[in-house]
Coordinates of C-alpha atoms in Angstrom, one line a residue:
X1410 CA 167.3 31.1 64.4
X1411 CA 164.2 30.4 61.9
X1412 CA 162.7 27.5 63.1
X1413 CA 161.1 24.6 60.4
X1414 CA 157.5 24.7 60.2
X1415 CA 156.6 21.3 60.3
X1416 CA 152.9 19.6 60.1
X1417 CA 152.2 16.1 61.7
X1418 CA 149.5 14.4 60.6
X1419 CA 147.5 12.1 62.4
X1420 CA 144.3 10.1 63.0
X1421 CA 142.6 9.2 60.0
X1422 CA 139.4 7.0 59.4
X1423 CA 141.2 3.4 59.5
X1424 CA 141.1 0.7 62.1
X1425 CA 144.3 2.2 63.3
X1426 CA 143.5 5.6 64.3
X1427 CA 144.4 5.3 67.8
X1428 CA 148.1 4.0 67.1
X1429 CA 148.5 6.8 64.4
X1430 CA 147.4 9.3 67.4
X1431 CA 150.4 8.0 69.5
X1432 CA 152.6 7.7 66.5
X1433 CA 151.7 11.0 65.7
X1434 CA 152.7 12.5 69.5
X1435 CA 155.5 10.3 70.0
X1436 CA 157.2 12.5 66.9
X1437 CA 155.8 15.7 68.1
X1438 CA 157.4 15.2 71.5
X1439 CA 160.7 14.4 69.7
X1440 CA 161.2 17.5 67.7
X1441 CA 163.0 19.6 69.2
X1442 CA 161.8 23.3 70.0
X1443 CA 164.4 25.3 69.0
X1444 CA 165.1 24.0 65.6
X1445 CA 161.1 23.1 64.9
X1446 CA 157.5 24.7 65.0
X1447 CA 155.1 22.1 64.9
X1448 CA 151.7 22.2 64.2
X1449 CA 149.5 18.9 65.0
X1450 CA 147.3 18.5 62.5
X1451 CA 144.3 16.0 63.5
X1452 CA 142.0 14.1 60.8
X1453 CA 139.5 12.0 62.2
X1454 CA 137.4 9.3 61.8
X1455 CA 134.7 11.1 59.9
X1456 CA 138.2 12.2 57.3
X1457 CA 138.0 16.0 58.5
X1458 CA 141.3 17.8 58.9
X1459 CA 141.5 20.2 61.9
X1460 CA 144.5 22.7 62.3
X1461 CA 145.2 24.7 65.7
X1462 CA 141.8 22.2 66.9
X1463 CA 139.4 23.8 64.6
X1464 CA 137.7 22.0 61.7
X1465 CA 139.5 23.1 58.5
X1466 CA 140.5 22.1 54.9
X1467 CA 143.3 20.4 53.6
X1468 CA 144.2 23.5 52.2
X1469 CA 144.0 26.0 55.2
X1470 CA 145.9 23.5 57.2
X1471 CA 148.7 23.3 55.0
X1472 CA 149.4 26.8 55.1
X1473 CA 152.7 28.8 55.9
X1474 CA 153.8 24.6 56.4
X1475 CA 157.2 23.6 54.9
X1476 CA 157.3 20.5 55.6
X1477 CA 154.9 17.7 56.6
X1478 CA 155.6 14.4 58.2
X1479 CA 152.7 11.2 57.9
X1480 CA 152.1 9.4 60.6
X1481 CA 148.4 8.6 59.3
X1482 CA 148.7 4.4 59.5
X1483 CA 146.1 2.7 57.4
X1484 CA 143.4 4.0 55.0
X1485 CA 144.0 7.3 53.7
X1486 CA 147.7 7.6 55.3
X1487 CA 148.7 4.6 53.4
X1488 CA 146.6 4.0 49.9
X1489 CA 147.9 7.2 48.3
X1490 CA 145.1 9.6 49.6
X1491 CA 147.1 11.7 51.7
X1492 CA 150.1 11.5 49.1
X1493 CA 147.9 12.9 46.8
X1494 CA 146.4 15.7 48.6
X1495 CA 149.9 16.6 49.7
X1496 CA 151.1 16.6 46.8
X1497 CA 148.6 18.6 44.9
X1498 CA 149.2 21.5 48.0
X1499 CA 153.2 21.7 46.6
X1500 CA 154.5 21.0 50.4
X1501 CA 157.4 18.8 50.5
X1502 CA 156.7 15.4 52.6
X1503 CA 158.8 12.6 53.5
X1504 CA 157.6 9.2 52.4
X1505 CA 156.9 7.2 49.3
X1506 CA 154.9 8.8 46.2
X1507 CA 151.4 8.3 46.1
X1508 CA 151.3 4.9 43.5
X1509 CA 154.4 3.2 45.5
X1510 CA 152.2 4.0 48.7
X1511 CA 149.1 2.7 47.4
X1512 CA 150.6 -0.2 45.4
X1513 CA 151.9 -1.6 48.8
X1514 CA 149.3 -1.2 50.9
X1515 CA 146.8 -3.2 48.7
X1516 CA 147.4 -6.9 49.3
X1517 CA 146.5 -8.5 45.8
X1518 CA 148.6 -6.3 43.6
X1519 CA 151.5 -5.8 46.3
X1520 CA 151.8 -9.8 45.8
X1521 CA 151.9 -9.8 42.5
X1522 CA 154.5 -6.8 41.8
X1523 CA 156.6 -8.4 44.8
X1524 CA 156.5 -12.4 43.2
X1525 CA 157.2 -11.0 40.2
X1526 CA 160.1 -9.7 41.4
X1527 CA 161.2 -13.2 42.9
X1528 CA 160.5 -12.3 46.6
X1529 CA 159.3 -15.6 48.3
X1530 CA 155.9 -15.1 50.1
X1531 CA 153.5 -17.4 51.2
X1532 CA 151.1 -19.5 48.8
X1533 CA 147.8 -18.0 48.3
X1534 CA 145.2 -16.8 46.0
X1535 CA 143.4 -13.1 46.0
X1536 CA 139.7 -12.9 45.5
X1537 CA 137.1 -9.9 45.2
X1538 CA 133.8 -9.7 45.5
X1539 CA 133.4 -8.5 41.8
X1540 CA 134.4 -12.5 40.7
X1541 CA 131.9 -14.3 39.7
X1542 CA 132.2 -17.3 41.7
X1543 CA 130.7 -18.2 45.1
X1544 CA 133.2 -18.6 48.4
X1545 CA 132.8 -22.2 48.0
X1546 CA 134.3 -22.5 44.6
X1547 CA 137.1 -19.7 46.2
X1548 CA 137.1 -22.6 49.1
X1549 CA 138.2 -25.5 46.5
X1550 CA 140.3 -23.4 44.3
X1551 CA 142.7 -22.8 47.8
X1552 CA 142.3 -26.4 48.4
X1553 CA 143.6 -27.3 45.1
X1554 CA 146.7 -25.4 45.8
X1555 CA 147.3 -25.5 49.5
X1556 CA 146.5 -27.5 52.8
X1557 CA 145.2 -25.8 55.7
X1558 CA 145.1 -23.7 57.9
X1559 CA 144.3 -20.6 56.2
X1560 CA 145.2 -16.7 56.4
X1561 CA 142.6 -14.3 55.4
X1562 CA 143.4 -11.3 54.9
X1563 CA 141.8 -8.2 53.5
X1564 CA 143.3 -6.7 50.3
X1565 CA 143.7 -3.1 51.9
X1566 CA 144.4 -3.1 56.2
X1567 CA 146.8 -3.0 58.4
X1568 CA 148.1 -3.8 61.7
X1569 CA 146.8 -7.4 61.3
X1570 CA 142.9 -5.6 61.0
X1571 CA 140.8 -8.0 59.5
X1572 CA 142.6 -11.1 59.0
X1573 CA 141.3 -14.0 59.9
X1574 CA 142.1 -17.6 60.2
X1575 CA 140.4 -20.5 59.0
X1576 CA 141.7 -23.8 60.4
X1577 CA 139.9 -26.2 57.9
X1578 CA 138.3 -26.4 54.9
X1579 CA 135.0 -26.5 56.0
X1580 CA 135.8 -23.5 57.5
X1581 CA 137.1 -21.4 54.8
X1582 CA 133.8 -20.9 52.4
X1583 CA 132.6 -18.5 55.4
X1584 CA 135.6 -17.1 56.8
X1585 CA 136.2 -15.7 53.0
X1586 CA 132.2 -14.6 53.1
X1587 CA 133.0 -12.4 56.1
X1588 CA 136.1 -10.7 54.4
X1589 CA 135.1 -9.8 51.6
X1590 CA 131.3 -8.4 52.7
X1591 CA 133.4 -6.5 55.4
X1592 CA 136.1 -5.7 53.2
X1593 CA 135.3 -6.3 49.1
X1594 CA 138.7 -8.2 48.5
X1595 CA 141.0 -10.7 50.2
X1596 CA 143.9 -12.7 50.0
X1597 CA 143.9 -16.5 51.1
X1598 CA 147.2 -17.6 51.9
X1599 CA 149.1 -20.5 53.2
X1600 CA 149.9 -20.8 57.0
X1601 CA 153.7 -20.4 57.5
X1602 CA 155.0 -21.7 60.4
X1603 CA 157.5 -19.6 62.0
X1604 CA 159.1 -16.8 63.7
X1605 CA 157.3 -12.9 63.2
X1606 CA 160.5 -10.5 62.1
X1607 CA 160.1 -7.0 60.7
X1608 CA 163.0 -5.1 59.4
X1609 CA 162.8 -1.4 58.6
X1610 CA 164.8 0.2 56.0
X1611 CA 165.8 4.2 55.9
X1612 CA 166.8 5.6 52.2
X1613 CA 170.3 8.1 52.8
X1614 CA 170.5 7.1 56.5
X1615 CA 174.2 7.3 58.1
X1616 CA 175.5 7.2 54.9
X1617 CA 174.3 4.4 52.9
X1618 CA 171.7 4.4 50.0
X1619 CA 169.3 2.1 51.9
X1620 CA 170.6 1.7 55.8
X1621 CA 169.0 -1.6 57.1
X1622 CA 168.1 -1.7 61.1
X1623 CA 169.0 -5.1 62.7
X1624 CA 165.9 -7.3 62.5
X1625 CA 163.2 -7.4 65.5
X1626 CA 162.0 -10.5 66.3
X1627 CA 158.1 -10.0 68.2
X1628 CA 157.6 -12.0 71.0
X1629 CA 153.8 -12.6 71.7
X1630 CA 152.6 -13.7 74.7
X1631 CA 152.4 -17.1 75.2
X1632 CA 154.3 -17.3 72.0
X1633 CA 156.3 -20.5 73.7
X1634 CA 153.3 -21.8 74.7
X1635 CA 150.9 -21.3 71.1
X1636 CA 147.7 -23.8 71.2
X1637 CA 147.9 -27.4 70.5
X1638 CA 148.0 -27.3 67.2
X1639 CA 151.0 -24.8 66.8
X1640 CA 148.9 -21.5 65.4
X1641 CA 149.5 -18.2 66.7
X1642 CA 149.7 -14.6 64.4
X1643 CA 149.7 -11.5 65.8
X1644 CA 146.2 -9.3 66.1
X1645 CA 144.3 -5.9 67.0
X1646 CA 144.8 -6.9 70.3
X1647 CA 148.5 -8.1 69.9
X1648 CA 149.3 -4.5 68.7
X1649 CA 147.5 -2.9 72.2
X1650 CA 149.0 -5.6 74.6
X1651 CA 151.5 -4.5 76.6
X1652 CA 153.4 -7.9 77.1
X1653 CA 154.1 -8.2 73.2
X1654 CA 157.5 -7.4 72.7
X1655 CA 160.4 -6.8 70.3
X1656 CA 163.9 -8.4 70.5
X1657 CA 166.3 -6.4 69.5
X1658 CA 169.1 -7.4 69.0
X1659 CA 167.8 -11.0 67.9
X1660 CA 169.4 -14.2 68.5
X1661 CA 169.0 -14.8 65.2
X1662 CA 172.2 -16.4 62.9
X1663 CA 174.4 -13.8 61.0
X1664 CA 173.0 -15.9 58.0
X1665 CA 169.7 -15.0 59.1
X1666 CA 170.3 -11.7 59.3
X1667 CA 171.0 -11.3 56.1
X1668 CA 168.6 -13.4 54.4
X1669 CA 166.4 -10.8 56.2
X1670 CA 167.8 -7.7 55.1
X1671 CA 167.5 -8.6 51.9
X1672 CA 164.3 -9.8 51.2
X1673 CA 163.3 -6.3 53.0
X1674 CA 165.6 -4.8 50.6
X1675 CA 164.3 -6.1 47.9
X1676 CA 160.9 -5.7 48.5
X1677 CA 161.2 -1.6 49.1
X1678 CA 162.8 -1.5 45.5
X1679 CA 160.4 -3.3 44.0
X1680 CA 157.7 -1.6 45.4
X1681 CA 159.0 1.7 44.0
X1682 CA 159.1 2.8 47.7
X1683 CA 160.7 6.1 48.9
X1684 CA 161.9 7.5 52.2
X1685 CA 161.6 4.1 54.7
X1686 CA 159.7 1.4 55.3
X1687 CA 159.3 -1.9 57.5
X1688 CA 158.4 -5.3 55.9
X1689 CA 156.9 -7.8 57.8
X1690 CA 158.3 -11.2 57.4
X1691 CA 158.2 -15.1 58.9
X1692 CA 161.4 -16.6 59.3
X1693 CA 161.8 -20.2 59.0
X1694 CA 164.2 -22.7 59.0
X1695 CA 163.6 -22.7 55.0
X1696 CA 164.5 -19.1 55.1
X1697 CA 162.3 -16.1 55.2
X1698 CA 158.9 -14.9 53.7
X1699 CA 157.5 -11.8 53.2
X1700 CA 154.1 -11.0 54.3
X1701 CA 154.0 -7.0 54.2
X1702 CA 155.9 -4.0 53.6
X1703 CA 154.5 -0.7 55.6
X1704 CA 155.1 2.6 54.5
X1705 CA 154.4 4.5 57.1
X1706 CA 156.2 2.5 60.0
X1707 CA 154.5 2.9 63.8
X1708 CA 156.6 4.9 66.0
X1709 CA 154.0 4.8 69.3
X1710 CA 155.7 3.0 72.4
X1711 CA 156.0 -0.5 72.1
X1712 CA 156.2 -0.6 68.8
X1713 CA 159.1 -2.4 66.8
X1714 CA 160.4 0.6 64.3
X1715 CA 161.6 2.9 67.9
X1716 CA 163.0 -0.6 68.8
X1717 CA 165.6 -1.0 65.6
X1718 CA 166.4 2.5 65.7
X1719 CA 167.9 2.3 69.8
X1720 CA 169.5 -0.9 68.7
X1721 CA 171.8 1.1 66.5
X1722 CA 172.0 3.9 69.3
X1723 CA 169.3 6.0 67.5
X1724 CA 166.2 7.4 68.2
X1725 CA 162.7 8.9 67.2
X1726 CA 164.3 12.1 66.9
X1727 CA 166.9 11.1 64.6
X1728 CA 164.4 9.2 62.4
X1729 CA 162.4 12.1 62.0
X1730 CA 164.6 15.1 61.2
X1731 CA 165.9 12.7 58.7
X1732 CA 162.8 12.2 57.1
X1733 CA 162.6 16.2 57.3
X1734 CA 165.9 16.3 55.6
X1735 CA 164.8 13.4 53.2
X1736 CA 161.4 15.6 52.2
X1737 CA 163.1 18.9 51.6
X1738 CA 166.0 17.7 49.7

């Protein structure tokens, strides 16, 4: 039998190289043998590829490869680098194009393609350091708009990287000063009260044009227990702790449910996206907004994707020769 030659990528220089790493093994453990030959192909956080663990090219890499599967999160795996690259080299890969990719990941325009399409997402404002206004004027422009507390969030991260929260006014002049020296642009938005859902989609799965996974609901510790004023969101840390979890199936209503698989829905089309993705989302009792889509959804232990995908008696495996089958079509 000729065995698939199939390259994973992972690593990457983002904030989220270690998760991409496990991402990265969990799918290289879950290919089987006999039908795959799989070739780990590592890019760290300096951006160079190795193959067979020697430094190489892009290029050199990709050789005698028919297939490769991303599981770069952040940075380069996500803003349409990799897409690019891979692209250029004429190997099929499974995933969205290089625009869709980069169009999500970046915060300010993702927002704006999404409300244009009449998504719901929380109230908020994107600024950049190339506006010609100080953080204070930012500060009373969000004011005008919206009460506090405050989400900060970069225009380009992932995994929660970055954001910050700003529970006042006063506080908000310097919280955006921080995000935007680290990180050149950021999004202010509204606090929404509520409970953390993601729900991933898979184009052509078990026989439907877009398959929906049931919605997992992430617990966070001491989620029942949240501060006294009622703010919690999920961090770094969060993402490392073992005692955050993912319900699935959720207790959530049938109504719910759908409300949820919708707005997900209707987020990956308008984002142009391709292959699967999972979008983030707060569900409250005014129905759900949308924070986030990902396009390159974490498969490492504990995380929620491997979670909807056993709910509906799947599995990494599955996911991923799917994808394969998905890239070479």
């Amino acid at each position: 039998m000729i065995r698939t030659k199939v390259g994973v990528l992972r690593g990457g220089t983002s904030s989220e190289y270690d998760l991409s790493l496990k991402t990265g093994a969990s799918i290289l453990a879950a290919l089987p043998e006999e039908k795959y030959e799989t070739r780990d192909i590592l890019i760290d956080k300096q951006g160079t590829w190795h193959s067979r663990g020697m430094p190489s090219t892009p290029a050199r890499a990709l050789t005698q490869i028919d297939v490769v599967l991303n599981a770069v999160h952040g940075g380069i795996g996500e803003d349409g680098t990799i897409g690019r690259i891979l692209a250029r080299s004429g190997v099929p890969f499974a995933g969205s194009v290089p625009y869709a990719s980069a169009l999500a990941f970046h915060k300010g325009r993702a927002r704006e393609a999404l409300m244009r399409s009449g998504i719901r997402m929380p109230q908020g404002l994107p600024f950049s350091v190339r506006d010609r206004i100080d953080t204070g004027e930012m500060a009373r422009a969000v004011f005008a708009l919206i009460p506090p507390p405050y989400i900060v969030k970069p225009f380009s991260e992932g995994a929660s990287h970055g954001i910050r929260i700003a529970r006042t006014i006063i506080e908000l002049p310097d919280v955006i000063g921080d995000v935007l020296d680290a990180y050149g642009g950021a999004v202010v938005e509204e606090f929404i009260r509520g409970h953390e859902v993601s729900v991933g989609l898979i184009e052509g799965f078990r026989g439907e044009k877009l398959y929906v996974l049931p919605p997992a609901h992430t617990i966070m510790p001491g989620m029942t227990h949240p501060d006294r004023r009622g703010w919690h969101f999920i961090t770094p840390e969060s993402h490392r702790d073992a005692s955050l979890t993912h319900k699935v199936p959720s207790s959530f209503t049938h109504q719910e449910k759908r409300a949820l698989a919708d707005i997900a829905r209707r987020a990956h089309l308008a984002l142009g996206l391709g292959a699967f993705s999972r979008a983030d989302v707060i569900l409250t009792p005014r129905g759900p907004y949308l924070l986030e889509v990902n396009t390159i959804p974490g498969l490492y232990p504990g995380a929620s994707f491997p979670h909807m995908l056993e709910s509906v008696g799947s599995s990494v495996r599955e996911f991923a020769e799917h994808a394969i089958m998905l890239a070479r079509r």
